[in-house]
Amino acid sequence: MREQVGLADLSYRAKFDTKTAPSRPFWPLGRNHFLIVGEPPLSPPSGATDVTSVYAELLLAGPSSTAVLSKLTSLNLSDAALPNLFCAQASLAHAHTIFLREDIGSIPGFRLLISREYAESAWEAIVHAGHEFHLQPFGLGALELLRN
Amino acid sequence: MKFRFHDKTIEAQPGDTVAAALYRSGQRIFSRSFKYHRPRGLLCVSGKCPNCLMNVDGIPNVRTCITPVHEGLRVKAQNAYPSLETDFLSVTQRFDWLMPVGWYYKTFTRPAMWHAVEPAIRKVAGLGEILPSGPREYEHAWMHAHTVVIGGGWAGMQAALAAAERGEQVVLIDDQVALGGQACYRKRMGPRPDAIIARIRAAANIRLLQNSYCFGLYEGNLLGVLQRAPHPGASERLIHLRAQQTVVASGAYEAPIVFPNNDLVGVMLSTGVLRLLHLHRVQAGKRAVVVGKSLQAGEVAEELRDGGIEIVAIVDPDTILKATGSSTVNGIQTRTGHFSCDLVVICGPRIPDNGFVAQAGGRIEWSEPQGAFLPTLPPSNVSAVGDASGEAVANTIAPLPTSKRAFVCLCSDVTSADLCDAVAEGFNHIETLKRYTTATMGPCQGRMCQLSAIGVCARETGRSIGETGMTTSRPPNPGVSLGALAGPKHHPLRRTPMHYAHQDLGVVWLDMGDWQRPRYYTDHLAASEEERVLLEYRAVREAAGLIDVSTLGKLDVRGADSGKLLDKVYTHRFSDLPPGRVRYALMCDEGGIILDDGTVSRISEDRYFVTTTSGNLDFVQQWLEWQICATGWDVHITNVTAGYGAMNLAGPKSRDTLRKLTECDLSSGSFPYMACREAKIKGIPAILLRIGFVGETGWEIHCPAESAEGLWRAILGAGHEFGVRPFGVATQRLLRLEKRHVIVGVDTDALTNPYEADMAWAVKLDKKEFIGKTLLAHAAKDRSRERLVGFVLQSPGVPEDGAAVVVDGQPAGRVTSARYSPAQLAAVGLAWVKTSLAQDGVFIDLRVNGELLKAKVTMKPFYDPEGVRLRQ
Amino acid sequence: MSFLIPCPNCGNRSVYEFRFGGEVQAPPTSAAPPGDWQKHRFNRVNAAGVQAEWWFHRSGCRQWMQAVRNTVSNEVLESFLPGDKQE
Ligand code: FES
């Protein structure tokens, strides 16, 4: 992951969808539309809809992650167009996806929220596209190691 | 490095293209022409003519002069039998008098004649054939850049560096074997620009796409780029490249000169000869005649002499009578004499390659002093630089003698005589001339022939070249393989949370859009679909069945104005729906036409749970969002389809089964038909809707997706003792049809209103305002249209979906769904008929397997018409 | 057809990401006769020139917006979320 690119399944994380700007950190999805993502347990802000089970969350991280994604989406993923801690929405492998750019230190990272029914198919497409970059699936252990 | 050419092994040197290695090994004929099967050899050596097309590793029509060699390549000639050197079909040129221009249109004027010769023509027509080969991977990719430069020659590299220095993100596309353009093979351009190439490679904001070509510049500055062999795992990658600025630096290419036998093997363009010499260290011949105007030809002759090629003569094009030789050239006949040689070097006109500017909407106009068509007024985001812009281009147009052996179009063997004939026949506009003769329409897309064709047309019509004008440049040019356009084989799949549980049960899948749904289950392969469906049917009617309905669209609608919105978009009333109740929901557009149906459950005072049909979810959500645009209403719609697994347990034993798993009171007293509850089943939080699509006591259970597979297995386990079975969509379709339930989009179409579909009960015209009200009120009174009725077939057989309804020998409607009903012991179904026939007991005829069979109309369900079972 | 539509939420995106929602037109009043509703439902101006249109950003923010587009050149002159601008 440090040198090439890795893919992890972080679907367990809690997600809430709301129309009013919450008082805690959020991702803006559009006018009057916000998303909260975090480690569970996470209490929902009032009026928010729990979408934890709606979205699978995949984490694609590593220097080649942009190259992998550019084979699957028309979204401009350059540092200028989607800097760290910015988000965007577009199709990825033909499924609607919310791209959350969240680098791990200096390693570029993309959290990909994909509607659950498409997630397995998207996972397969990412692994296939990542073949030329030696993409490896990784678990939470490796993620811990990377953070420290 | 070695590769195979038919059964020969060819040695290649590093940096070789297939054509260069073949030429070095002595191969001179590279292809046979399209119509006359004349032998053809290398001409441009830059991928711009049709002469070197071969089959490489099973792919037809590959330009071997720009295809790098790699170990083990398999190369074959095409359009030649038995070999390039002896092609039987070359006799066709003896019969050229039989095949004048447009001979297809002139000869095969009667269908019978065409049918007689078609098989033979099909066999010899066309170029190349697709050979079986290993699996090939095609990729797509997307890129974004501020500035895209097409062409890696001197001007292109300068433009790329300048943009990079301005801090722009740059993409540089080059289709040649090495960066540097002409400088790589023209000594007069000075030394190779190695320093610039190094700077390009070092610049962090220049992305270099080599071995790639741009095939079109589309609206919005979208460039189609094809990258060959991007990595060992893929043969081609199609890149969608968005630019803000496009710089066309595709240079100028050389075109041939027209004289008799100008297509003989060994007649080559000067740039081709120089490329072979300097890029591949291959001498194209030993003794050369250079054809061209003095200055240009002199320079070329000097370079060739330096390269060790003897120059026999420099010949002015104006004096040429013809080239001599039977298949390979052996000399040039001029007015002053004959010069023997084995190579004729043509210094032809240089054509600025500016089709992309035209594609972007720029005007291309003829410039007399430069002898070229040049871009004028390019759009603001496109510019042409270097030779593509015409700077430093100065052509003198050589004469265009009329002869049946002077080839203008090499791709389809169109001669100058053919063009003259066509103009004489009235095809005197360059666009009609092109279509009639097919000149400029072959693999070279006019690169080699356009200027000469325009020249002939201008001369024959007495117009100037500028007045004659150019044919329109359209992408893709150069061509792109269909595989590259189609892209990767990945097809998105939507899987329900119980996907793998179905697999364990021996599911047979049904593809519905991207969804995979169980069609039916089978535990041994010998059983037919009918048998399995009957088994599942009996389980539902006699015990209970469980079906995965996770594909239903599910919307969470909350906020104070939710009821108001639902009242507006559905024909029924929902603001008065008490919490804990479910209601059928029918949606119409302003025209009163049915859009979708589903259910609305009120979970709590300000929270509704809405289901839609599987295929219409996106549409319904967008429709709802559209209606609240700019209203300021307090409604929050969330698509929670993927968040819930859903299953429907139906049948007389469903209560007994469910009771084992939940404390929720399931008796009809406290959980009646059309009620909903939130409850825990096996500890899993769920929403239960007491509804019945299949006409039995039943519950639709929605639970968090991650728990759904567990719940599915638990219910099947609990129901085992009662004979509960899973059932699929095939069985569900039969069960619902027996209840006469309509499927929107199957039984209804884009013009159906609820009155015609016999669903007047779902429309509340007394409601103040809702979408479609005015026209629905109008339709309620209109009896002139058709009606959807049920029918029971009176004899054995099952009509196909879509079968015709016949009354008095006239077509009078159609069947939308039909199945054999075990309850009626006959085929039942739904059909559209005239309103006058929509009465119980009327007989209609249906066409079944070519026979007319009687069917009896009914307006009631075929099974349990009073709906007793579903309320039990 | 590959022009760009500037989405107020997502920026310039390819037209393929959007669903076309038709011309912007005010619906008849609820008291209007059926003929007016039929016209509203089935008739289009289909201007060869500038017209206001509904677009839904299906592959992006999934919100409805209006765009003013020249149907001849496919140039999108402006786009905005409904309610942000009073026509
Ligand atoms: S010789 Fe290869 S394309 Fe002309």
XYZ file of N, CA, C and O in Angstrom, chain A residues 25-108:
336
model
N -18.317 17.310 12.333
C -17.719 17.255 10.989
C -18.612 16.485 10.011
O -19.187 15.461 10.371
N -18.737 17.016 8.803
C -19.593 16.368 7.803
C -18.974 16.530 6.428
O -18.040 17.308 6.236
N -19.507 15.756 5.492
C -19.125 15.877 4.074
C -20.298 16.516 3.340
O -21.410 15.995 3.413
N -20.090 17.618 2.633
C -21.204 18.231 1.891
C -21.474 17.480 0.579
O -20.566 17.300 -0.221
N -22.711 17.045 0.394
C -23.043 16.285 -0.825
C -23.761 17.135 -1.855
O -23.969 16.702 -2.982
N -24.182 18.328 -1.444
C -24.933 19.183 -2.356
C -25.631 20.203 -1.487
O -25.495 20.178 -0.264
N -26.378 21.095 -2.144
C -27.117 22.082 -1.369
C -28.053 21.374 -0.401
O -28.829 20.506 -0.797
N -27.951 21.687 0.895
C -28.812 21.097 1.920
C -28.756 19.571 1.943
O -29.781 18.904 2.074
N -27.601 19.034 1.764
C -27.478 17.575 1.814
C -26.107 17.245 2.389
O -25.087 17.644 1.838
N -26.091 16.535 3.506
C -24.835 16.313 4.227
C -24.721 14.854 4.643
O -25.717 14.181 4.854
N -23.481 14.434 4.760
C -23.224 13.049 5.127
C -22.253 13.033 6.306
O -21.270 13.767 6.323
N -22.574 12.190 7.282
C -21.677 12.012 8.428
C -21.182 10.571 8.387
O -21.975 9.642 8.209
N -19.879 10.405 8.480
C -19.304 9.064 8.471
C -18.366 8.962 9.659
O -17.601 9.894 9.930
N -18.417 7.876 10.377
C -17.493 7.738 11.495
C -17.471 6.335 12.060
O -18.214 5.443 11.615
N -16.573 6.154 13.024
C -16.451 4.847 13.670
C -17.668 4.622 14.569
O -18.051 5.522 15.312
N -18.286 3.457 14.536
C -19.410 3.188 15.428
C -18.886 2.920 16.851
O -17.721 2.537 16.974
N -19.683 3.107 17.875
C -21.055 3.617 17.815
C -21.056 5.127 17.614
O -20.219 5.823 18.151
N -22.011 5.567 16.830
C -22.118 6.985 16.515
C -23.598 7.336 16.621
O -24.428 6.689 15.988
N -23.902 8.322 17.438
C -25.327 8.628 17.602
C -25.785 9.530 16.460
O -25.060 10.425 16.035
N -26.986 9.270 15.947
C -27.454 10.055 14.804
C -27.857 11.458 15.222
O -28.465 11.638 16.266
N -27.525 12.458 14.428
C -28.037 13.801 14.705
C -29.552 13.775 14.469
O -30.035 12.962 13.682
N -30.256 14.678 15.128
C -31.713 14.603 15.020
C -32.155 14.887 13.580
O -31.581 15.724 12.886
N -33.151 14.151 13.151
C -33.681 14.323 11.796
C -32.892 13.592 10.727
O -33.285 13.591 9.565
N -31.764 12.973 11.103
C -30.928 12.303 10.102
C -31.442 10.888 9.848
O -32.076 10.286 10.697
N -31.175 10.388 8.662
C -31.530 9.015 8.320
C -30.270 8.160 8.400
O -29.229 8.537 7.873
N -30.413 7.012 9.058
C -29.276 6.100 9.187
C -29.060 5.383 7.852
O -29.941 4.671 7.375
N -27.927 5.624 7.235
C -27.653 4.969 5.950
C -26.451 4.033 6.058
O -25.819 3.704 5.051
N -26.157 3.602 7.286
C -25.023 2.699 7.498
C -25.122 1.463 6.607
O -24.149 1.060 5.974
N -26.320 0.883 6.546
C -26.473 -0.346 5.762
C -26.664 -0.062 4.279
O -26.609 -0.964 3.463
N -26.925 1.189 3.940
C -27.166 1.508 2.531
C -25.859 1.500 1.749
O -25.777 0.996 0.636
N -24.805 2.049 2.374
C -23.539 2.182 1.657
C -22.480 1.211 2.166
O -22.263 1.109 3.371
N -21.850 0.541 1.255
C -20.604 -0.141 1.578
C -19.512 0.925 1.512
O -19.639 1.904 0.783
N -18.471 0.767 2.324
C -17.362 1.716 2.263
C -16.090 0.964 1.928
O -15.670 0.070 2.656
N -15.501 1.316 0.802
C -14.223 0.710 0.428
C -13.152 1.783 0.573
O -13.398 2.953 0.280
N -11.992 1.379 1.036
C -10.877 2.322 1.136
C -9.810 1.891 0.141
O -9.291 0.777 0.209
N -9.528 2.788 -0.808
C -8.464 2.525 -1.776
C -7.335 3.486 -1.437
O -7.532 4.701 -1.449
N -6.174 2.961 -1.101
C -5.088 3.827 -0.663
C -3.768 3.398 -1.287
O -3.546 2.223 -1.557
N -2.919 4.376 -1.511
C -1.604 4.087 -2.070
C -1.301 5.047 -3.193
O -2.202 5.691 -3.737
N -0.013 5.144 -3.555
C 0.393 6.097 -4.590
C -0.311 5.863 -5.932
O -0.517 6.807 -6.687
N -0.689 4.621 -6.241
C -1.315 4.362 -7.546
C -2.839 4.434 -7.497
O -3.501 4.088 -8.478
N -3.406 4.852 -6.362
C -4.870 4.769 -6.265
C -5.567 5.629 -7.322
O -6.581 5.231 -7.881
N -5.009 6.810 -7.609
C -5.628 7.661 -8.630
C -5.584 6.976 -9.993
O -6.557 7.023 -10.750
N -4.470 6.337 -10.283
C -4.343 5.656 -11.576
C -5.359 4.532 -11.697
O -5.943 4.320 -12.763
N -5.594 3.810 -10.608
C -6.586 2.734 -10.641
C -7.968 3.322 -10.887
O -8.715 2.878 -11.764
N -8.309 4.346 -10.110
C -9.655 4.918 -10.220
C -9.903 5.530 -11.590
O -11.017 5.494 -12.096
N -8.854 6.097 -12.199
C -9.082 6.758 -13.489
C -9.429 5.753 -14.583
O -9.820 6.142 -15.675
N -9.303 4.471 -14.294
C -9.756 3.469 -15.257
C -11.231 3.145 -15.061
O -11.815 2.392 -15.836
N -11.833 3.674 -14.001
C -13.205 3.287 -13.671
C -14.168 4.461 -13.575
O -15.371 4.264 -13.486
N -13.630 5.687 -13.534
C -14.518 6.831 -13.365
C -14.049 8.000 -14.201
O -12.842 8.162 -14.441
N -14.999 8.813 -14.633
C -14.641 10.006 -15.401
C -14.335 11.181 -14.473
O -13.982 12.259 -14.939
N -14.456 10.971 -13.170
C -14.220 12.060 -12.220
C -12.758 12.511 -12.264
O -11.857 11.680 -12.341
N -12.558 13.822 -12.205
C -11.199 14.362 -12.153
C -10.666 14.187 -10.731
O -11.192 14.773 -9.786
N -9.648 13.366 -10.569
C -9.164 13.005 -9.235
C -7.844 13.665 -8.898
O -7.188 13.296 -7.928
N -7.443 14.650 -9.712
C -6.151 15.278 -9.460
C -6.181 16.009 -8.121
O -7.247 16.361 -7.608
N -4.987 16.266 -7.561
C -4.897 16.966 -6.276
C -5.592 18.320 -6.341
O -6.172 18.774 -5.362
N -5.545 18.936 -7.518
C -6.163 20.256 -7.632
C -7.688 20.142 -7.644
O -8.391 20.957 -7.050
N -8.210 19.109 -8.311
C -9.661 18.992 -8.447
C -10.310 18.365 -7.220
O -11.434 18.693 -6.871
N -9.611 17.448 -6.577
C -10.167 16.786 -5.396
C -9.083 16.685 -4.314
O -8.477 15.638 -4.121
N -8.836 17.802 -3.611
C -7.769 17.788 -2.603
C -8.165 16.951 -1.379
O -9.329 16.581 -1.240
N -7.190 16.716 -0.559
C -7.441 15.966 0.681
C -8.609 16.591 1.441
O -8.736 17.815 1.511
N -9.473 15.739 1.981
C -10.635 16.135 2.787
C -11.743 16.808 1.971
O -12.628 17.447 2.524
N -11.693 16.636 0.650
C -12.812 17.072 -0.189
C -13.568 15.834 -0.680
O -13.038 14.724 -0.663
N -14.803 16.046 -1.082
C -15.564 14.901 -1.575
C -16.236 15.240 -2.898
O -16.377 16.405 -3.264
N -16.624 14.208 -3.630
C -17.297 14.387 -4.918
C -18.129 13.149 -5.186
O -17.942 12.118 -4.529
N -19.053 13.261 -6.134
C -19.884 12.116 -6.487
C -19.828 11.877 -7.979
O -19.867 12.822 -8.768
N -19.731 10.620 -8.363
C -19.682 10.257 -9.783
C -19.891 8.757 -9.902
O -19.956 8.052 -8.902
N -19.970 8.296 -11.139
C -20.076 6.859 -11.370
C -18.697 6.211 -11.253
O -17.718 6.758 -11.737
N -18.677 5.049 -10.626
C -17.454 4.258 -10.559
C -17.844 2.852 -10.986
O -18.710 2.245 -10.350
N -17.233 2.366 -12.046
C -17.600 1.052 -12.581
C -19.119 0.962 -12.740
O -19.734 -0.027 -12.389
N -19.721 2.016 -13.243
C -21.156 2.101 -13.543
C -22.048 2.168 -12.311
O -23.255 2.002 -12.414
N -21.509 2.373 -11.136
C -22.350 2.510 -9.946
C -22.092 3.872 -9.317
O -20.939 4.329 -9.239
N -23.166 4.513 -8.856
C -23.012 5.822 -8.228
C -22.145 5.699 -6.982
O -22.330 4.788 -6.176
N -21.203 6.605 -6.847
C -20.238 6.486 -5.762
C -19.960 7.857 -5.157
O -19.885 8.855 -5.870
N -19.835 7.879 -3.836
C -19.387 9.097 -3.162
C -17.899 8.910 -2.870
O -17.500 7.938 -2.229
N -17.091 9.807 -3.410
C -15.637 9.732 -3.223
C -15.262 10.676 -2.079
O -15.479 11.881 -2.181
N -14.707 10.136 -1.006
C -14.213 10.970 0.074
C -12.697 10.874 0.045
O -12.133 9.794 0.214
N -12.039 11.992 -0.213
C -10.572 11.960 -0.268
C -10.052 12.127 1.149
O -10.267 13.161 1.786
N -9.417 11.110 1.658
C -8.900 11.163 3.022
C -7.538 10.483 3.025
O -7.438 9.269 3.101
N -6.484 11.277 2.890
C -5.141 10.715 2.804
C -4.709 10.160 4.153
O -5.140 10.632 5.208
N -3.866 9.162 4.098
C -3.310 8.596 5.324
C -1.871 9.089 5.386
O -1.001 8.559 4.700
N -1.649 10.139 6.163
C -0.341 10.792 6.133
C -0.123 11.343 4.742
O -0.950 12.093 4.231
N 0.948 10.911 4.099
C 1.222 11.421 2.760
C 0.704 10.463 1.686
O 0.878 10.722 0.492
N 0.093 9.367 2.137
C -0.391 8.384 1.152
C -1.792 8.765 0.709
O -2.685 8.897 1.532
N -2.007 8.940 -0.597
C -3.359 9.296 -1.040
C -4.357 8.181 -0.729
O -4.043 6.993 -0.883
